[in-house]
Tab-separated table of N, CA, C and O and ligand atoms in Angstrom:
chain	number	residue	atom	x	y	z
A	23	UNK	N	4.441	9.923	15.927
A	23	UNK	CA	3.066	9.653	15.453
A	23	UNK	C	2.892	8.154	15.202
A	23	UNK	O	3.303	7.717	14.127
A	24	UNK	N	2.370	7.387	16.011
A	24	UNK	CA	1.609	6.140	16.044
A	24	UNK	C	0.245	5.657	15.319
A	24	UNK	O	-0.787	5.806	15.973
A	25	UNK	N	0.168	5.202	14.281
A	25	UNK	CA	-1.275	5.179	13.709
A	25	UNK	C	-1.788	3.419	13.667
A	25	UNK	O	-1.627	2.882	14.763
A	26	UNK	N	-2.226	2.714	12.838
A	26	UNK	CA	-2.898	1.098	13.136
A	26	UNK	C	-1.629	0.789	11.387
A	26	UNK	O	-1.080	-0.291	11.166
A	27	UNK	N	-1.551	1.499	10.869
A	27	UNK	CA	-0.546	0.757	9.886
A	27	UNK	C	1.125	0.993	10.457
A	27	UNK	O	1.818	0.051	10.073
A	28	UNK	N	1.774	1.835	11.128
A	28	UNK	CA	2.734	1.892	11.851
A	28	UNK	C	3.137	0.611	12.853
A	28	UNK	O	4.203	0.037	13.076
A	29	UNK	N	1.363	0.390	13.495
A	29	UNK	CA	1.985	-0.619	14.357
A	29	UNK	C	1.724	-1.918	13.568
A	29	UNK	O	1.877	-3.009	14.117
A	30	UNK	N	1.312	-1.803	12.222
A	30	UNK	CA	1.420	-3.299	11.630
A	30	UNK	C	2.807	-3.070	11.173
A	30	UNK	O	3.460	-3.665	12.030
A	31	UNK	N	3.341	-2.745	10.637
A	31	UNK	CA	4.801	-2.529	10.013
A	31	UNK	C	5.788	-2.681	11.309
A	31	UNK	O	7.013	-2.752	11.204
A	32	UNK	N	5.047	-2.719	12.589
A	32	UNK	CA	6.092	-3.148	13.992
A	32	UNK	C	5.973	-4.836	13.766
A	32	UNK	O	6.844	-5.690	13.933
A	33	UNK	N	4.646	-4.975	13.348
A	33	UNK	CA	4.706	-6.449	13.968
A	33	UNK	C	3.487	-6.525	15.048
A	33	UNK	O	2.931	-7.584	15.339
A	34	UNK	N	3.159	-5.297	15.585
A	34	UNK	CA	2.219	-5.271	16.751
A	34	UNK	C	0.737	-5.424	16.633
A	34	UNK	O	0.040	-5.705	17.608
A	35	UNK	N	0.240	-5.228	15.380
A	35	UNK	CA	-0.897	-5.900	14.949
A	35	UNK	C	-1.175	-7.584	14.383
A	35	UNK	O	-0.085	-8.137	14.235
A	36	UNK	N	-2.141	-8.337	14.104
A	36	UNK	CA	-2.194	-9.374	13.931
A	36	UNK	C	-2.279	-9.707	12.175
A	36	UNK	O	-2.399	-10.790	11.603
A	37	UNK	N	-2.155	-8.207	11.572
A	37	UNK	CA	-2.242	-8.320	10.032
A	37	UNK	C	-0.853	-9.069	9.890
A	37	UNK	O	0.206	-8.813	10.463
A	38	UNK	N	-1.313	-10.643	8.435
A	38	UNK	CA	0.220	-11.189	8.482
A	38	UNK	C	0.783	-10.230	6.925
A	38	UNK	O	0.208	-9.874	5.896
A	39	UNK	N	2.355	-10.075	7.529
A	39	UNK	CA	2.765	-9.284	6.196
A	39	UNK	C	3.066	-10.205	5.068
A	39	UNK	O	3.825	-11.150	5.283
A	40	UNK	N	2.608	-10.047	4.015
A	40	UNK	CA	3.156	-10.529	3.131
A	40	UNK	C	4.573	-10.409	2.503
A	40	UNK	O	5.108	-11.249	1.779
A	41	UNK	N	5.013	-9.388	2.848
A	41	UNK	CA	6.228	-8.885	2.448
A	41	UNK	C	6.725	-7.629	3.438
A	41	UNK	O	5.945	-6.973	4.129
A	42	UNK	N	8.489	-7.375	3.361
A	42	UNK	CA	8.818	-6.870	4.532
A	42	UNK	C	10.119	-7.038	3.707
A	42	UNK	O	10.459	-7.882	2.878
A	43	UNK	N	11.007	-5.445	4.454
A	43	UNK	CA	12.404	-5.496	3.905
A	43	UNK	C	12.252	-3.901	4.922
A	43	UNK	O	11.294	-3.323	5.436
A	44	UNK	N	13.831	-3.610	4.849
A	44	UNK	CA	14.130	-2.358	5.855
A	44	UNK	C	13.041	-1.261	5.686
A	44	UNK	O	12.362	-0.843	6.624
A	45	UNK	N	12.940	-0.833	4.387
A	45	UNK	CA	11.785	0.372	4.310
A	45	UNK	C	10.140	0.475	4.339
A	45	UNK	O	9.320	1.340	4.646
A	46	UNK	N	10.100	-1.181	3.743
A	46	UNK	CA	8.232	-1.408	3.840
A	46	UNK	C	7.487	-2.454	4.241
A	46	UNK	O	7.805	-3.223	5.148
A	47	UNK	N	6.728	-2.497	3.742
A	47	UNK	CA	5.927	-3.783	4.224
A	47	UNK	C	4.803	-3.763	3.342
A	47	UNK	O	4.576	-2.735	2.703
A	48	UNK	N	3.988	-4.883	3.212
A	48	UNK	CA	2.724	-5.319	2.423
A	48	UNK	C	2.228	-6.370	3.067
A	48	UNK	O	2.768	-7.432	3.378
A	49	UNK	N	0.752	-5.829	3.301
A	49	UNK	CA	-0.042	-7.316	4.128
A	49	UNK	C	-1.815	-6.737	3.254
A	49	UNK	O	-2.136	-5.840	2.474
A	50	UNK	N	-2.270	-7.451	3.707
A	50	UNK	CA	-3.876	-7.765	3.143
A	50	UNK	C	-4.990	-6.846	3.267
A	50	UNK	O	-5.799	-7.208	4.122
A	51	UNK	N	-5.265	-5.799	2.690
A	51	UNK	CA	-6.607	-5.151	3.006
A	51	UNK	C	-7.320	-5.794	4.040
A	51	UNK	O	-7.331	-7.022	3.956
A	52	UNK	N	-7.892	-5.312	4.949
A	52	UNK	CA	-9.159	-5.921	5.856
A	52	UNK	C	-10.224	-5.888	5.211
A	52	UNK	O	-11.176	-6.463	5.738
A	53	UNK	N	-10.384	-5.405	4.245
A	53	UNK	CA	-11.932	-5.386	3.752
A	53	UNK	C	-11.751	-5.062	2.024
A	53	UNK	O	-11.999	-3.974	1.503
A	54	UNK	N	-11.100	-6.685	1.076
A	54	UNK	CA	-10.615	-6.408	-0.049
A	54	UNK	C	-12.158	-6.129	-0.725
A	54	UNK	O	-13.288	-6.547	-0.471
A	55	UNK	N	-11.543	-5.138	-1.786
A	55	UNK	CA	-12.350	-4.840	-2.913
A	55	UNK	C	-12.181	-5.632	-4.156
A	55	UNK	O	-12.681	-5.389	-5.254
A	56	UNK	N	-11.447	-6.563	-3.840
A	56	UNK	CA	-11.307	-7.313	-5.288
A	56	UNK	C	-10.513	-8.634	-4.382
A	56	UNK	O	-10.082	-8.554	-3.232
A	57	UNK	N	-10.470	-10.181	-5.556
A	57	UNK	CA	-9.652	-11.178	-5.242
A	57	UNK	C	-8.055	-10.937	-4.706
A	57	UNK	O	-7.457	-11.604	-3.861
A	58	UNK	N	-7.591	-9.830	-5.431
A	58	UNK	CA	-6.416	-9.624	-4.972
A	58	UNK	C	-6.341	-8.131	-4.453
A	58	UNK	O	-6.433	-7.209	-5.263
A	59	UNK	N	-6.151	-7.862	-2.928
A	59	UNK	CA	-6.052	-6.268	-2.922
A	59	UNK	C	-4.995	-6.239	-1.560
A	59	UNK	O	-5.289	-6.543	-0.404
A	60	UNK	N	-3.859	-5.838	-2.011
A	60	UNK	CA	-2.495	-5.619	-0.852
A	60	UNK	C	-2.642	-3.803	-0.656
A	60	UNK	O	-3.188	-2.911	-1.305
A	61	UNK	N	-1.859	-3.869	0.556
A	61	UNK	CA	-1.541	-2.525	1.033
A	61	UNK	C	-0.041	-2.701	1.330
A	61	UNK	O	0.545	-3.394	2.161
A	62	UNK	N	0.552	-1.528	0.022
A	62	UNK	CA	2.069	-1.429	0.390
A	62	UNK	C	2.395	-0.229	1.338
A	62	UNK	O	1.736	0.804	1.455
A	63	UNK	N	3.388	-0.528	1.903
A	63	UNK	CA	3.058	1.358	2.859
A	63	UNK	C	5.224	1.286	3.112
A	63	UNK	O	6.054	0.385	2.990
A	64	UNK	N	5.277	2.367	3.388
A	64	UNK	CA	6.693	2.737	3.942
A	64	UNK	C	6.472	2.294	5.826
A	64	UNK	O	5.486	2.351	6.561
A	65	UNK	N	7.723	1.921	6.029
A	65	UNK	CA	7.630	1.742	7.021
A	65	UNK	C	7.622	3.102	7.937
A	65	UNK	O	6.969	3.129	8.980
A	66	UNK	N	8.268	4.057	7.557
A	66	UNK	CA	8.395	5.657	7.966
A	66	UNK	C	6.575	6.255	8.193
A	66	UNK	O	5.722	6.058	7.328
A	67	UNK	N	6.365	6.804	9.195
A	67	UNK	CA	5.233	7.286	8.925
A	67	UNK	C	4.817	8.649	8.446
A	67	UNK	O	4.525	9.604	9.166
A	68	UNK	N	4.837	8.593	6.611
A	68	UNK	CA	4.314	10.002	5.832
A	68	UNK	C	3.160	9.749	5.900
A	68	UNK	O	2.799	8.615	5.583
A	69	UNK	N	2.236	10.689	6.321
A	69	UNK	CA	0.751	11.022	6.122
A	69	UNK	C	-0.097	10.590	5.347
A	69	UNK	O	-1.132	9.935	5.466
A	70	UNK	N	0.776	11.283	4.074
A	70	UNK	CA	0.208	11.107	2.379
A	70	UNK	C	1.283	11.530	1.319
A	70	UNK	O	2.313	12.181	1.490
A	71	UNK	N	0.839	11.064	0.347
A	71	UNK	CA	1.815	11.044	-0.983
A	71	UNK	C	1.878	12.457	-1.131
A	71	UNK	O	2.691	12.782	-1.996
A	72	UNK	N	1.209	13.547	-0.500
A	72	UNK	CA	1.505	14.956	-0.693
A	72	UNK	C	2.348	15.526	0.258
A	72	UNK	O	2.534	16.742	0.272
A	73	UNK	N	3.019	14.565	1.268
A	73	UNK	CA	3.808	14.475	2.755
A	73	UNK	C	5.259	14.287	2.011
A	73	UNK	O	6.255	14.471	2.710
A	74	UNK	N	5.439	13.917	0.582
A	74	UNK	CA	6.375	13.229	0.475
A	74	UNK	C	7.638	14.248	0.057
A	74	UNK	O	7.490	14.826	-1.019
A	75	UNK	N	8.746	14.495	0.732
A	75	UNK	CA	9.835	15.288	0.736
A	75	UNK	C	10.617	14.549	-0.474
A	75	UNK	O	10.688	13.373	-0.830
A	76	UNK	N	11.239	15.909	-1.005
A	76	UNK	CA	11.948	15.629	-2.252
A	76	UNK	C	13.071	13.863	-2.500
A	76	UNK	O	13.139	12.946	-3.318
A	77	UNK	N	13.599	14.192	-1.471
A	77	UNK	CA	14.668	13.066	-1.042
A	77	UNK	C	13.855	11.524	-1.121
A	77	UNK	O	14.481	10.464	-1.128
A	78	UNK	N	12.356	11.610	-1.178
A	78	UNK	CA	11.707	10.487	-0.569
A	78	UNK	C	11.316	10.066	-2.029
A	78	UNK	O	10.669	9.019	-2.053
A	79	UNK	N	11.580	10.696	-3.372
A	79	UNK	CA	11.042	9.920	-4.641
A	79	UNK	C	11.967	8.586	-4.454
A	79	UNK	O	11.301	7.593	-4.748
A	80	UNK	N	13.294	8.261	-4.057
A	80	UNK	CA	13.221	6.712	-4.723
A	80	UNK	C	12.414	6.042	-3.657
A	80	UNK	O	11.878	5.008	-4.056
A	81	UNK	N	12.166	6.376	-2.313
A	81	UNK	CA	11.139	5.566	-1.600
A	81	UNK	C	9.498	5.337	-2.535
A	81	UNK	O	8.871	4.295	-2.725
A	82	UNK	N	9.237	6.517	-2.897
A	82	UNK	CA	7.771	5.795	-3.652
A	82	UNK	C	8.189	5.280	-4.799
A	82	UNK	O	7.153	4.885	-5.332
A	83	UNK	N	9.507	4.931	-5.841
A	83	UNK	CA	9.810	4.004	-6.441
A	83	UNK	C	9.949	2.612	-6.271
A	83	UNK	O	9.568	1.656	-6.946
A	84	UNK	N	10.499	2.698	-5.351
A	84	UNK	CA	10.888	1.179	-4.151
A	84	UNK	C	9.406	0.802	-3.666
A	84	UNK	O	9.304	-0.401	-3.428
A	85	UNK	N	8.315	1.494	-3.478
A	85	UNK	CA	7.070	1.497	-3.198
A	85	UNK	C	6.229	0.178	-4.639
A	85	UNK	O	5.629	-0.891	-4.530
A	86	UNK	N	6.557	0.862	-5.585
A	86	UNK	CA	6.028	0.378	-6.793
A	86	UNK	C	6.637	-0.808	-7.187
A	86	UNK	O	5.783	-1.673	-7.384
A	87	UNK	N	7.693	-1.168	-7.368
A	87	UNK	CA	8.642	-2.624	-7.690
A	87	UNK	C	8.079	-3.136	-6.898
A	87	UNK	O	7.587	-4.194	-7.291
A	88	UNK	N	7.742	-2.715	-5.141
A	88	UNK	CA	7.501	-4.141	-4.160
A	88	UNK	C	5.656	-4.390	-4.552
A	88	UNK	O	5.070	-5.406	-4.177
A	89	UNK	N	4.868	-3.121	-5.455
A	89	UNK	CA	3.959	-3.588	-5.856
A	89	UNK	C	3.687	-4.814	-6.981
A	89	UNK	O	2.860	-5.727	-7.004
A	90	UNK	N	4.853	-4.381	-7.980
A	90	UNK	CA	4.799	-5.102	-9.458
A	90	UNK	C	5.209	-6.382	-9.332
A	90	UNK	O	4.577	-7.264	-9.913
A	91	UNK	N	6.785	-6.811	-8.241
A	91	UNK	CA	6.817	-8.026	-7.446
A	91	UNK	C	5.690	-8.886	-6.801
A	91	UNK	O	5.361	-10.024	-7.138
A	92	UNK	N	5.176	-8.140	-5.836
A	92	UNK	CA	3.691	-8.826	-5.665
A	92	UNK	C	3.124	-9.132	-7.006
A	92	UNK	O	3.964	-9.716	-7.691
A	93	UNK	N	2.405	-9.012	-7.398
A	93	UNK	CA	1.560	-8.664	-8.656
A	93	UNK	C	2.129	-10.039	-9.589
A	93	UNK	O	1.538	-10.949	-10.171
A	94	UNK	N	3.186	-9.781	-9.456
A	94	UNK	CA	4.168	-11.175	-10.264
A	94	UNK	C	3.361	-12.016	-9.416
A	94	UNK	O	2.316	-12.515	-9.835
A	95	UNK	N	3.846	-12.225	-8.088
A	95	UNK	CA	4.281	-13.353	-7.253
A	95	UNK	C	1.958	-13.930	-7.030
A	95	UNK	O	1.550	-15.089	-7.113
A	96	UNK	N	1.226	-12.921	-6.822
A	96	UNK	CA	0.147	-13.073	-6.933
A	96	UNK	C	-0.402	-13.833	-8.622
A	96	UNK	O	-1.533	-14.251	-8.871
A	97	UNK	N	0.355	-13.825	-9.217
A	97	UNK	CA	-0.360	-14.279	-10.470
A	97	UNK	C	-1.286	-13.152	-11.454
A	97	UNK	O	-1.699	-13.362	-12.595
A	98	UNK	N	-1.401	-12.337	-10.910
A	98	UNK	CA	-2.382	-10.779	-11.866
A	98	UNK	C	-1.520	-10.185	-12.760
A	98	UNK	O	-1.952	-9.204	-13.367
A	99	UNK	N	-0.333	-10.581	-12.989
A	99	UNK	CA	0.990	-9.635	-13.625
A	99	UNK	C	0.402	-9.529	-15.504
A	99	UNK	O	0.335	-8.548	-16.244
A	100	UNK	N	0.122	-10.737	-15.712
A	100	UNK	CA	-0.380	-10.893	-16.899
A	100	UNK	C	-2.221	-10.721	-17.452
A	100	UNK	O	-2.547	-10.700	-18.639
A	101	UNK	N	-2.936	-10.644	-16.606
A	101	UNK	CA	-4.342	-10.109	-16.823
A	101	UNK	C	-3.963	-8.103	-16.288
A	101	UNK	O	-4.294	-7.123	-16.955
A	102	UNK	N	-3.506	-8.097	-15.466
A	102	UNK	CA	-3.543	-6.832	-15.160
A	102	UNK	C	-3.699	-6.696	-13.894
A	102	UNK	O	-4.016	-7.652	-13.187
A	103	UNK	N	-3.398	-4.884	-13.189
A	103	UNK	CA	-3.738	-4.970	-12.165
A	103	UNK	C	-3.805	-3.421	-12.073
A	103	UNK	O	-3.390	-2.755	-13.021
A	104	UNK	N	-4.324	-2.811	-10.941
A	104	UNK	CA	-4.751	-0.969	-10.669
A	104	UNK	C	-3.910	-0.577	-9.321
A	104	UNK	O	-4.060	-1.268	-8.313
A	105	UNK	N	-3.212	0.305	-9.321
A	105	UNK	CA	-2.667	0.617	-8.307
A	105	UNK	C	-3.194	1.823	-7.810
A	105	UNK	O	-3.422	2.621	-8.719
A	106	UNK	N	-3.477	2.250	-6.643
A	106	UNK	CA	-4.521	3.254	-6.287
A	106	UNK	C	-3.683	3.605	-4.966
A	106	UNK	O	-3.430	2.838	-4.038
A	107	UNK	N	-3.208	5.336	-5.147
A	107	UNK	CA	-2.893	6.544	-3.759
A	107	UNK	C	-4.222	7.267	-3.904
A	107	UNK	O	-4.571	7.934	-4.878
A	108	UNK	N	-4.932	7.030	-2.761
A	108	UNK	CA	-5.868	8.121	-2.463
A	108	UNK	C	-4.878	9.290	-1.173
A	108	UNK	O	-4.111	9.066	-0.236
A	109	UNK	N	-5.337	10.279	-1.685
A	109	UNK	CA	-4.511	11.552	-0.969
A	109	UNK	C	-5.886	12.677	-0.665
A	109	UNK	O	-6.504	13.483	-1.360
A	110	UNK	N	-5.964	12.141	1.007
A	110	UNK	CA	-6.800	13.795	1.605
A	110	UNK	C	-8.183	13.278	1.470
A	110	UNK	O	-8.534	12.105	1.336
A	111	UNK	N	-8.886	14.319	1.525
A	111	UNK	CA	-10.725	13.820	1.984
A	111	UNK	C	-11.295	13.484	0.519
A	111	UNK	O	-12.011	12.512	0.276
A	112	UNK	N	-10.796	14.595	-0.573
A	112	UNK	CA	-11.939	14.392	-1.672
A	112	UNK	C	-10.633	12.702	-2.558
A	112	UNK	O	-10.916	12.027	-3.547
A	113	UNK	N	-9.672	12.620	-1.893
A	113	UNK	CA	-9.176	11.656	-2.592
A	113	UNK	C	-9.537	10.001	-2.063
A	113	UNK	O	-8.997	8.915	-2.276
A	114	UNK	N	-10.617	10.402	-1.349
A	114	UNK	CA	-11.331	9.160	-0.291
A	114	UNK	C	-9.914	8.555	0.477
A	114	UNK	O	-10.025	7.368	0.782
A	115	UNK	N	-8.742	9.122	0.796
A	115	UNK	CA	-7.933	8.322	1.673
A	115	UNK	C	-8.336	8.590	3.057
A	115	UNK	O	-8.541	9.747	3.423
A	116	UNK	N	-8.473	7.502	3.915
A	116	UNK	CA	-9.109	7.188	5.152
A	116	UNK	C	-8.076	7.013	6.171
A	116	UNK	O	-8.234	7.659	7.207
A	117	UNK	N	-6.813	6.091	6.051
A	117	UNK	CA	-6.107	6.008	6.620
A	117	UNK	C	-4.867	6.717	6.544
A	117	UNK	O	-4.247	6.335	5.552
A	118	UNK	N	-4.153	7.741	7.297
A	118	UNK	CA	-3.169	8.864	7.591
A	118	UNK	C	-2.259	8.202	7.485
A	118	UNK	O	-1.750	8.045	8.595
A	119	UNK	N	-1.417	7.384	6.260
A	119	UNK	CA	-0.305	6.817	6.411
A	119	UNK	C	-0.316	6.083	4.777
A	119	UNK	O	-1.006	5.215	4.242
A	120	UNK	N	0.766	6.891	4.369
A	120	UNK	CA	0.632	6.862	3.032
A	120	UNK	C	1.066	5.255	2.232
A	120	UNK	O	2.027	4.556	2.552
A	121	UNK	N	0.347	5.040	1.451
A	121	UNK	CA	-0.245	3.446	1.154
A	121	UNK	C	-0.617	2.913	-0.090
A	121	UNK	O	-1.738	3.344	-0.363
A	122	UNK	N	-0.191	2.177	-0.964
A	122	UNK	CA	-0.861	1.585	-2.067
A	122	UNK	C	-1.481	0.801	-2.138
A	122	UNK	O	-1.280	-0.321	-1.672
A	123	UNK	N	-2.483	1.197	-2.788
A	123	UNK	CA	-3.315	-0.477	-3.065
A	123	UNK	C	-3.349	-0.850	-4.201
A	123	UNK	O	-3.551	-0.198	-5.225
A	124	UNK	N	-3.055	-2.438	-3.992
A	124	UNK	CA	-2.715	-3.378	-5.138
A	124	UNK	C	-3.632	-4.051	-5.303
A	124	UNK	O	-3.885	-4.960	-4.513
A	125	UNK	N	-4.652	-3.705	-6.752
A	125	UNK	CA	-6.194	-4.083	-6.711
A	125	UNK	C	-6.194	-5.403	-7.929
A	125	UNK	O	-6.052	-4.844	-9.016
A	126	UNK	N	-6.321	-7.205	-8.169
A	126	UNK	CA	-6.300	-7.126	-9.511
A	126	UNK	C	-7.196	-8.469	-9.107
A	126	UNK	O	-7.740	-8.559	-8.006
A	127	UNK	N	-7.298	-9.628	-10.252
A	127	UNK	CA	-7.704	-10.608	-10.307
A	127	UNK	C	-9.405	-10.592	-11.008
A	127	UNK	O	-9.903	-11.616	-11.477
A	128	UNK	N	-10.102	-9.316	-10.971
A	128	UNK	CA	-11.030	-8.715	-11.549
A	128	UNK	C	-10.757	-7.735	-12.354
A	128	UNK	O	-9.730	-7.062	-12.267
A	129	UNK	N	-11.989	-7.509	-13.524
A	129	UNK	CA	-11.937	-6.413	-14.391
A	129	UNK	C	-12.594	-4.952	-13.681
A	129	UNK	O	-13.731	-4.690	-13.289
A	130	UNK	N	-11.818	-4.462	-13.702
A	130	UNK	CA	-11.470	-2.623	-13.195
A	130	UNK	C	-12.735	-2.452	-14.120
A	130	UNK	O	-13.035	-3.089	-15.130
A	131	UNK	N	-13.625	-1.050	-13.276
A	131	UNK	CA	-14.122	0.064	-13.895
A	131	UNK	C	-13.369	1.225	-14.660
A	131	UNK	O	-12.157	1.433	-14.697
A	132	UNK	N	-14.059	1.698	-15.063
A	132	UNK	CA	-13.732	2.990	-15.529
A	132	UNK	C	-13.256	4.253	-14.473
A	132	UNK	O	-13.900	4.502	-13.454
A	133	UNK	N	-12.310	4.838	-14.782
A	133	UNK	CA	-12.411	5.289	-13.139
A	133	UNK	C	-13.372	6.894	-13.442
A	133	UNK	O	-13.707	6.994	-14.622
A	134	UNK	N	-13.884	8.258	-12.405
A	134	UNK	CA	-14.927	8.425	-12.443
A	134	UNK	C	-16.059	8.155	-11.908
A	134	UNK	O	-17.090	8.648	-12.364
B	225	5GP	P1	-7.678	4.549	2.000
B	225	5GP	O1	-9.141	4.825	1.811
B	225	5GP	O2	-7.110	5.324	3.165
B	225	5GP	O3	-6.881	4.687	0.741
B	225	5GP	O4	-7.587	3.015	2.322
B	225	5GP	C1	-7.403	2.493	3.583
B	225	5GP	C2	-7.551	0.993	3.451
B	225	5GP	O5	-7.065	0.398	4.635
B	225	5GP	C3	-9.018	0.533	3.291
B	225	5GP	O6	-9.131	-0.216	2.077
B	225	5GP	C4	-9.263	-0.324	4.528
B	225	5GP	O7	-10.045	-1.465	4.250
B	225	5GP	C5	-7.862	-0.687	4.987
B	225	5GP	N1	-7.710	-0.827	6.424
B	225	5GP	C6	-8.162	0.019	7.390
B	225	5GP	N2	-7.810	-0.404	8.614
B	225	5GP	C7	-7.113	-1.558	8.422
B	225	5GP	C8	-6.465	-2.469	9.324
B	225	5GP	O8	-6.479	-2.310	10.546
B	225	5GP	N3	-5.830	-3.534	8.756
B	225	5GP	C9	-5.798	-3.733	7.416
B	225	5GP	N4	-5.161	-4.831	6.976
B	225	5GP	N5	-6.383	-2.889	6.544
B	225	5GP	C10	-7.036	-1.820	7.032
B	226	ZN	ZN1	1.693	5.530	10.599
């Protein structure tokens, strides 16, 4: 299964990664919702965070450090920041390839 975040995690898209190590990658929303908004993803292609096989919790751990690292390295570590899995239709996730977004540099709504 080939999707448009698979082939950024090849290298084969023109998104630049911000970050990269054997299991993931992080590069730039195309269309941020805030000053700061990354997309962390596994390099493996799971669907969604409801895709995720028992064996695969320290991968969405390893998921979160390479968020909170960013987050450091972005400067938001100390105002704050929202980390957001949308999972499936009513969870508004759009793209089939399970993904965090690293939202900060603005003050968050309420969520609701
Ligand atoms: P979702 O709604 O699935 O949680 O979020 C998908 C996110 O991926 C959206 O915020 C959208 O802007 C972003 N996105 C969709 N296609 C691309 C792409 O080709 N490149 C990048 N960098 N981001 C994308
Ligand atoms: Zn994929």
């Amino acid at each position: 299964m080939e999707c448009i975040f698979c082939k950024i995690a090849k290298g084969e898209s023109k998104s630049n990664l911000v970050y990269q190590d054997e299991t993931a990658v992080a590069f730039p929303d195309i269309n941020p919702k805030a000053p700061v908004h990354l997309l962390i993803i596994p390099r493996k292609h799971i669907e969604s965070v409801a895709d995720l096989a028992e064996d695969e919790e320290k991968l969405m751990g390893h998921l979160v450090s390479i968020a909170n690292k960013l987050a450091q390295e972005q400067g938001i570590s100390e105002t704050g920041y929202r980390l957001v899995i949308n999972c499936g239709p009513h969870g508004g996730q759009i793209v089939a390839h399970l993904h965090i977004h690293l939202l900060g540099g603005r003050q968050m709504g309420k969520l609701g």
